[in-house]
Amino acid sequence: MFAMPCRRSLAALLTCLLLIAFSGATSPAEAAAPAKNLIVLIADGCASEQHTFARWFKGAPLAYDPYQVGAIQTFIADSVIADSAPAASAFATGVRTSDKFISVGPNVSVLSTLPQPSEELRYRPLATVLEGAKLLKKATGIVATSRVTHATPAAYAAHTDSRDAEDDIMEQLVHQGVDVVFGGGKRHLLPKAAGGRRTDGKDLLARLAGWGYQLVETREELMRVRAGRVFGMFAASHMDPEIDRPRSNPGQPTLEEMTRKAIEILAQDEDGFFLMVEGSQIDWACHANDPAYLLSDLLAFDRAASAALDFARADGRTLVLVMSDHNTGGFSIGGRASEALYTQLSVEALLEPFRKMKQSAYAMWAQLGKERTVPRLQTALREGWGLDITEPEARAVLERAAAYKTEGHAAIGAVLCPIYTHVGWTTHGHTGGDVPLFAYGPGKPGGVLDAPRIAHVCADALGLDLARLNERLFVEASGALPYAAVALDTSDPANPVVAILARGQRAELWVNRNLLKFGERLIPLEGVVVHAAKTGRVYLPMQAVHLIQGKTPVLPPVAK
Ligand SMILES: [Zn+2]
């Protein structure tokens, strides 16, 4: 077997040596991976009918129209209808999980059609394709128009059983070392005393600055960034709806501007990059049954997708996925006002009402303030949507809004769309149908895919072994260190510490961070420490386990 054909001639020997040299210089992943870069764009809460509506309004094809390859089944572990946290977790990790969960395994209450999750999987942190891309030495980025701690972006970079734990999510996101983070949510970087919302007193902006991150807060500052690691925090909470932004917050960049800048920075990494972009507020527009907000945010998403596709077409080694996590609002072209004449609906009759809409319902409602009266609402609708509504109609909106309590603005579209437009809504919640899947570039999928398949499509495209990635990033501490005493020290509730006594030494790891304090040394880790409160289990990167055991870390390759 060892008698090599290379012996036969000098030429063959040289060829053989070259092949050996070549295989040494190129990792198997590079040889196997069809894509160098991966851009995932998520239109939150959107299905085909919304895309059709946006295309009519745009008067031209959407950027991703040529690339529809299939659809996605969106159901989650415990419901036929998805919510963003488990839906994005499926995209990010390849595992279908429970409502509210951010990239941790499901609990026991699953749909009757699904098998029970294993004991070991419950609440276990699940490695994401972003974490995998990082270990493949690729640059990583997250762009959203919501707080970056909101469910969809969170699912790519954090692990918790509560999507509302945004302080924890932000601490993990900061300690993940994501190169580019653009969106809203500055309030979760700062303690209350410094104008933020954090109740634990932590100043994460100072940590980022200490690690050399650039911090930008306006479009102008963003445009000046050319390279390096950068956090762009353009709002304390969410960014503004696209339709209102030019008046309410003109200093905020658009989704397209954030996407183009993220690509410009990330593409400088010679190992490639992973970028997730979310059109976060398409979902909220549909929750609010607001067609003006929907059109403007979906067309802003279309321009961001166009930027990604421009890059991918020029680059040739970039896979772009455009998809949604679920549908919202039960939106339809055709509604009560077109019931009797749906076969005679002209383009003008469909579009005319929306051409007059200059504000979101949310902004009109906010203008009313506490004075929610018929005349004030009539004025707001005249100015914002170009509608002269009657007194009974205004009263109907105000009555519905009172019933909706905090979501008063959602009454505007719900009451007025059936009267003044040819679009319909069936709910303020989500709906359970398949959503379209668009893909361009090497490794693109096809057919109707189950949501968790998306993570496997991403992993295959990047040449990433998700199973080994999970082994490497999340080791259950007491199982891996049977002779050590592992305890969660909560004497400082804001800074829970995993304390491990092993070999006469005390190791400390802060929950939600990527740091190991061992003796006098502070060692940065390749992943974050996660505490699953429901099971009491603690998960550490394998690197930390090996260091605590006194070994030089020997880590399994995550490249296929
Ligand atoms: Zn969603």
Coordinates of C-alpha atoms and ligand atoms in Angstrom, one line a residue, residues 44-45 84 152 283 325-326 430, ligand 1:
D44 CA -39.6 38.9 9.9
G45 CA -43.3 38.0 9.8
S84 CA -39.5 34.6 16.2
T152 CA -34.2 37.0 15.7
D283 CA -43.5 41.8 11.4
D325 CA -39.4 33.0 10.1
H326 CA -43.2 33.0 9.9
H430 CA -48.8 35.3 13.6
Ligands
ZN1 ZN -40.8 36.9 13.8

